[in-house]
Coordinates of N, CA and C in Angstrom, one line a residue:
M1 N 175.0 87.4 254.2 CA 175.9 88.3 253.7 C 175.9 87.7 252.7
I2 N 176.0 88.4 251.3 CA 176.3 87.7 249.6 C 177.5 88.4 249.6
T3 N 178.7 86.5 249.0 CA 179.9 87.2 248.2 C 180.0 87.2 246.8
I4 N 181.0 87.9 246.7 CA 180.3 88.0 245.5 C 182.2 87.6 245.2
L5 N 181.4 86.5 244.2 CA 182.9 85.2 243.7 C 182.8 86.3 242.7
P6 N 184.2 86.3 241.8 CA 185.1 87.0 241.4 C 185.0 86.4 239.5
M7 N 184.8 86.8 238.3 CA 184.5 86.5 237.5 C 185.2 85.7 237.2
Q8 N 186.5 85.5 237.3 CA 187.3 84.6 236.7 C 186.9 82.8 237.4
S9 N 185.7 83.0 238.7 CA 185.7 81.4 239.6 C 184.2 81.7 238.8
I10 N 184.0 82.5 238.6 CA 181.7 82.0 237.8 C 182.6 81.3 236.3
Q11 N 183.3 82.0 235.6 CA 184.4 80.9 234.5 C 185.0 80.2 235.0
R12 N 184.9 79.6 235.8 CA 185.9 78.8 235.4 C 184.1 77.4 236.4
S13 N 183.9 77.9 236.5 CA 182.6 77.5 236.9 C 181.8 76.5 235.8
Q14 N 181.9 78.0 235.3 CA 180.9 77.8 234.0 C 181.3 76.9 232.7
K15 N 182.9 77.2 232.8 CA 183.3 76.1 231.6 C 183.2 74.0 232.0
S16 N 183.8 73.9 233.8 CA 183.4 73.1 234.3 C 181.6 72.6 234.5
I17 N 181.2 73.3 234.0 CA 178.9 73.2 234.2 C 179.8 72.3 232.2
Q18 N 180.0 72.9 231.2 CA 180.6 72.7 230.4 C 180.1 71.5 229.9
K19 N 181.8 71.6 230.4 CA 182.8 70.5 230.6 C 181.5 68.6 230.9
S20 N 181.3 68.6 231.9 CA 180.2 67.4 232.2 C 178.8 67.7 232.2
S21 N 178.3 68.8 231.8 CA 177.5 68.4 230.7 C 177.3 67.3 228.7
K22 N 179.1 68.3 228.6 CA 179.6 67.4 227.4 C 179.2 65.8 227.8
K23 N 180.4 65.7 229.1 CA 180.2 64.6 229.3 C 179.6 63.8 229.2
L24 N 178.2 63.6 229.7 CA 176.8 63.5 230.1 C 176.3 62.9 228.8
S25 N 176.3 64.5 228.0 CA 175.7 64.2 226.9 C 176.0 62.8 226.1
K26 N 177.9 62.8 226.2 CA 178.1 61.7 225.7 C 177.9 60.6 225.9
L27 N 177.6 60.5 227.2 CA 178.2 59.1 228.2 C 176.3 58.7 227.8
M28 N 175.2 60.1 227.4 CA 173.9 59.5 227.2 C 173.5 58.9 225.4
E29 N 174.1 58.7 224.8 CA 174.2 58.9 223.2 C 175.1 57.7 223.9
D30 N 176.0 56.8 224.0 CA 176.5 55.4 224.4 C 175.5 55.2 225.4
E31 N 175.1 55.3 225.8 CA 173.9 53.9 225.9 C 172.7 53.6 225.8
A32 N 172.2 55.0 224.4 CA 171.3 54.8 223.9 C 172.0 54.2 222.1
A33 N 172.9 53.8 221.9 CA 173.7 53.0 221.5 C 173.8 51.4 221.5
L34 N 174.7 51.9 222.7 CA 174.4 49.9 223.6 C 173.2 49.7 223.7
L35 N 171.8 50.4 224.0 CA 170.7 49.6 224.4 C 170.4 49.2 222.3
R36 N 170.3 49.9 221.9 CA 170.6 49.0 220.2 C 170.6 48.3 220.1
K37 N 172.5 47.7 220.2 CA 172.8 46.8 219.9 C 172.1 45.8 221.2
L38 N 172.1 46.3 222.2 CA 171.1 45.3 223.0 C 169.7 43.9 222.5
E39 N 169.5 44.9 221.8 CA 167.6 44.7 221.3 C 168.3 44.2 220.3
I40 N 169.1 44.4 219.6 CA 169.5 44.3 217.9 C 169.5 42.9 218.5
L41 N 170.7 42.6 219.3 CA 171.2 41.1 220.0 C 169.3 40.1 220.3
R42 N 169.3 40.9 221.0 CA 168.1 40.3 221.7 C 167.6 39.6 220.4
K43 N 166.7 40.4 219.7 CA 166.0 40.2 218.5 C 166.7 39.0 217.6
E44 N 167.9 39.0 217.4 CA 168.9 37.6 217.0 C 168.8 36.5 217.5
K45 N 168.8 36.5 218.8 CA 168.5 35.4 219.5 C 167.4 35.1 219.6
R46 N 166.4 35.7 219.3 CA 165.4 35.5 219.0 C 165.1 34.4 217.9
Q47 N 165.2 35.2 217.1 CA 165.1 34.4 215.6 C 165.8 33.0 215.0
E48 N 166.8 32.7 216.2 CA 167.8 32.2 216.1 C 167.2 31.2 216.5
S49 N 166.6 30.9 218.2 CA 165.7 30.5 218.3 C 164.0 29.7 217.7
K50 N 164.2 31.2 217.3 CA 163.2 30.0 216.2 C 163.6 29.1 215.7
R51 N 164.2 29.6 214.2 CA 165.1 29.1 212.9 C 165.8 27.7 213.7
K52 N 166.6 27.3 215.0 CA 166.4 26.2 215.1 C 165.3 25.2 215.8
H53 N 164.2 25.9 216.8 CA 162.6 24.6 216.8 C 162.7 24.4 215.3
N54 N 162.4 25.2 214.5 CA 162.2 24.6 213.0 C 162.7 23.8 212.8
Q55 N 163.9 23.5 213.2 CA 165.0 22.9 212.1 C 165.0 22.2 212.9
E56 N 164.2 21.8 213.9 CA 164.7 20.4 215.2 C 163.6 19.6 214.3
L57 N 162.0 20.9 214.2 CA 160.7 20.2 213.9 C 160.4 19.6 212.5
S58 N 161.7 20.4 211.9 CA 161.7 19.5 210.0 C 163.1 17.8 210.3
H59 N 163.6 18.1 212.2 CA 164.2 16.5 211.7 C 164.3 15.5 211.9
I60 N 162.8 16.5 212.7 CA 162.0 15.4 213.6 C 160.7 14.9 211.8
G61 N 160.2 15.4 212.2 CA 159.0 15.2 211.3 C 159.7 13.9 209.8
Y62 N 161.4 14.5 209.2 CA 161.9 13.9 208.2 C 162.1 12.4 208.8
I63 N 162.7 12.4 210.2 CA 163.1 10.8 211.2 C 161.6 10.2 211.0
I64 N 160.8 11.0 211.2 CA 159.2 9.5 211.1 C 159.1 9.2 209.7
Q65 N 158.7 10.3 208.8 CA 158.9 9.7 207.4 C 159.9 8.8 207.2
Q66 N 161.3 9.3 207.4 CA 161.7 7.6 206.7 C 161.2 6.9 207.9
L67 N 160.6 6.6 208.5 CA 160.5 5.4 210.1 C 159.0 4.7 208.6
G68 N 159.0 5.2 207.7 CA 157.7 4.9 207.7 C 156.4 5.7 207.9
F69 N 155.8 5.8 209.0 CA 155.9 6.9 209.6 C 154.4 7.2 208.8
P70 N 152.9 7.2 208.4 CA 152.4 8.0 207.4 C 151.8 9.5 208.1
I71 N 153.2 10.3 207.7 CA 153.0 11.6 208.5 C 151.8 12.6 207.8
N72 N 151.2 12.4 206.5 CA 150.3 12.8 205.6 C 149.7 12.6 206.3
N73 N 149.6 11.6 207.6 CA 148.1 11.5 208.4 C 147.6 11.7 209.0
L74 N 146.8 13.2 209.0 CA 147.3 14.1 211.0 C 147.0 13.2 211.6
S75 N 146.0 12.1 211.4 CA 145.3 11.5 212.5 C 145.2 11.0 213.0
I76 N 146.2 9.9 211.7 CA 146.4 8.6 212.6 C 147.8 9.0 214.0
L77 N 149.0 10.1 213.2 CA 150.4 10.6 214.0 C 149.3 11.5 215.0
V78 N 148.5 11.6 215.5 CA 147.6 12.6 216.1 C 147.2 11.5 217.4
G79 N 146.7 10.3 216.9 CA 145.5 9.3 218.0 C 147.0 8.6 218.7
A80 N 148.2 8.1 217.3 CA 149.7 7.5 218.5 C 149.8 8.0 219.0
I81 N 150.0 9.5 218.8 CA 151.0 10.9 220.0 C 149.7 10.8 221.3
L82 N 148.5 10.6 220.9 CA 148.0 10.6 222.2 C 148.4 9.4 223.1
S83 N 147.7 8.1 222.5 CA 148.0 6.7 222.6 C 149.3 6.5 223.9
A84 N 150.1 7.1 222.9 CA 151.4 7.6 224.0 C 151.8 8.0 225.0
K85 N 150.4 9.3 225.1 CA 150.5 10.0 225.9 C 149.7 9.7 226.9
E86 N 148.8 9.0 226.6 CA 147.9 8.2 227.5 C 148.9 7.3 228.4
Q87 N 149.8 6.0 227.8 CA 150.5 5.2 228.2 C 151.7 5.7 229.1
L88 N 151.6 6.8 228.8 CA 152.9 7.8 230.0 C 151.9 7.8 231.3
E89 N 151.1 8.8 230.5 CA 150.7 9.3 232.2 C 150.1 8.1 233.2
T90 N 149.9 6.9 232.7 CA 148.9 5.4 233.5 C 150.2 4.9 234.0
N91 N 151.0 4.5 233.5 CA 151.8 4.0 234.2 C 153.3 4.0 233.3
R92 N 153.7 5.5 234.4 CA 154.8 7.0 232.9 C 155.7 5.2 233.3
S93 N 156.7 4.9 234.5 CA 158.2 4.0 234.7 C 158.4 3.4 234.5
Q94 N 156.9 2.5 233.6 CA 157.2 1.1 232.5 C 157.3 1.9 231.4
T95 N 156.5 2.8 231.3 CA 155.8 2.7 230.0 C 157.7 3.4 229.5
V96 N 158.2 4.8 230.2 CA 159.6 5.3 229.6 C 160.3 4.1 229.8
D97 N 160.7 3.7 230.0 CA 161.3 2.5 230.1 C 161.0 1.3 229.2
D98 N 159.4 1.5 228.8 CA 159.7 0.7 227.5 C 160.1 1.4 226.6
Y99 N 160.0 2.5 226.2 CA 159.9 3.5 225.5 C 161.8 3.7 225.1
L100 N 162.6 3.2 226.1 CA 164.1 3.8 225.3 C 164.3 2.1 225.4
Q101 N 163.8 1.1 226.0 CA 164.4 -0.1 225.1 C 163.7 -0.6 223.8
R102 N 163.0 0.4 224.0 CA 162.7 0.3 222.2 C 163.5 0.7 220.7
Y103 N 163.6 2.0 222.2 CA 164.2 2.8 220.5 C 165.7 2.4 220.0
Q104 N 166.4 2.3 222.3 CA 167.9 1.7 220.9 C 167.9 0.1 220.5
N105 N 167.0 -0.4 220.8 CA 167.2 -1.9 220.3 C 166.4 -1.3 218.6
F106 N 165.7 -0.3 218.3 CA 165.8 0.2 217.5 C 167.2 0.6 216.4
L107 N 167.9 1.6 217.2 CA 169.5 2.3 216.8 C 170.3 1.4 216.5
E108 N 169.7 0.0 217.9 CA 171.1 -0.8 217.6 C 170.8 -2.3 216.7
D109 N 169.0 -2.4 216.1 CA 169.6 -3.0 214.5 C 169.9 -2.1 213.2
N110 N 170.8 -4.1 213.0 CA 171.7 -3.5 211.5 C 170.5 -3.4 210.1
T111 N 169.2 -2.9 210.3 CA 168.3 -3.4 209.4 C 168.2 -1.8 209.0
I112 N 168.4 -0.8 210.3 CA 168.2 0.8 209.5 C 168.8 1.2 208.3
S113 N 169.1 2.3 207.8 CA 169.9 2.8 207.0 C 171.2 3.4 208.0
E114 N 172.1 3.4 207.0 CA 173.8 4.4 207.6 C 173.0 5.5 208.3
T115 N 172.5 6.3 206.9 CA 172.1 7.5 206.5 C 171.3 7.8 208.0
L116 N 170.1 7.4 208.2 CA 169.2 7.3 209.5 C 169.4 7.1 210.8
R117 N 170.7 6.3 210.3 CA 171.6 6.1 212.4 C 172.5 6.7 212.4
E118 N 172.3 7.7 211.7 CA 173.3 9.0 211.7 C 172.3 10.4 211.9
D119 N 171.1 10.1 211.3 CA 170.0 11.5 212.0 C 169.9 11.2 213.1
F120 N 169.9 9.5 213.8 CA 169.1 9.8 214.9 C 170.3 10.0 216.5
M121 N 171.7 9.6 215.8 CA 172.7 10.1 216.7 C 172.7 11.3 217.1
Y122 N 172.9 12.1 215.6 CA 172.7 13.2 215.3 C 172.0 14.5 216.3
A123 N 170.6 13.5 216.4 CA 169.0 14.3 216.9 C 169.9 13.9 218.9
L124 N 170.0 12.9 218.8 CA 170.1 12.2 220.8 C 171.3 13.5 220.6
N125 N 171.9 14.0 220.0 CA 173.7 14.5 220.2 C 173.9 16.2 220.6
T126 N 172.5 16.5 220.0 CA 172.0 17.9 219.6 C 171.8 18.5 220.8
D127 N 171.9 20.2 221.1 CA 171.7 19.6 222.8 C 170.9 21.2 222.7
V128 N 169.8 21.5 223.1 CA 168.3 21.7 222.6 C 168.4 23.0 223.5
E129 N 168.5 24.7 222.8 CA 168.4 25.4 223.7 C 166.9 26.5 224.0
D130 N 167.3 26.9 224.7 CA 165.9 27.6 225.1 C 165.2 28.1 224.1
I131 N 163.8 28.0 223.9 CA 162.9 29.1 222.9 C 162.7 29.8 223.8
D132 N 162.7 29.6 224.9 CA 161.5 30.9 226.1 C 163.9 31.2 226.8
D133 N 163.1 32.6 226.7 CA 164.9 33.5 227.8 C 164.5 32.2 229.1
D134 N 163.3 32.8 229.9 CA 162.8 31.8 230.8 C 163.5 31.5 230.9
E135 N 163.1 30.3 229.9 CA 162.4 28.9 230.3 C 163.5 27.7 229.8
E136 N 163.6 26.9 231.2 CA 165.0 26.5 231.4 C 165.4 25.0 230.7
V137 N 166.0 24.6 230.1 CA 165.2 23.0 229.6 C 166.6 21.6 230.6
D138 N 166.4 20.7 231.1 CA 166.5 19.6 231.6 C 166.8 19.0 231.0
D139 N 167.8 18.0 229.8 CA 167.4 17.3 228.3 C 168.2 16.2 229.8
G140 N 167.8 15.3 230.0 CA 167.9 14.5 231.6 C 165.8 13.8 232.1
D141 N 165.4 15.4 231.8 CA 163.9 15.7 232.6 C 163.1 14.9 231.5
T142 N 162.5 13.3 231.7 CA 161.3 12.8 231.4 C 160.0 13.1 231.4
S143 N 159.8 14.5 232.6 CA 158.3 14.7 233.7 C 157.3 15.4 232.5
N144 N 158.2 16.0 231.6 CA 157.4 17.0 230.4 C 157.0 15.9 228.8
I145 N 157.0 14.7 228.8 CA 156.6 13.9 227.8 C 155.5 13.4 228.6

């Protein structure tokens, strides 16, 4: 059996559907705008991470240069780093303790300039943000040294 709805009921249903359709369209537009904003924020975060990473590398280079290390001679710099890495791999705990003590002695040495001391203290107290969003950095973890 088929029932016929009165015309007013059909018109109300159509208006309700139109109203719901407009609401849905508005919500979809809002969602698209939010997704665009989210992508812009993600891009800005990546750019800021890269900028901070480059700034940290520049800061490290400045400190190495201030120490009088020949940074223009890449073979000596890489050789020194490889030598340090080898020492860490063979006798990790002793080497880390030795490096930390040398570093502390260096900071306490009165012969370094106040500017360089401030640079080192800045580097020590600066939080390092993640470069990769999925990777967490533990500043106290020396396992990747």
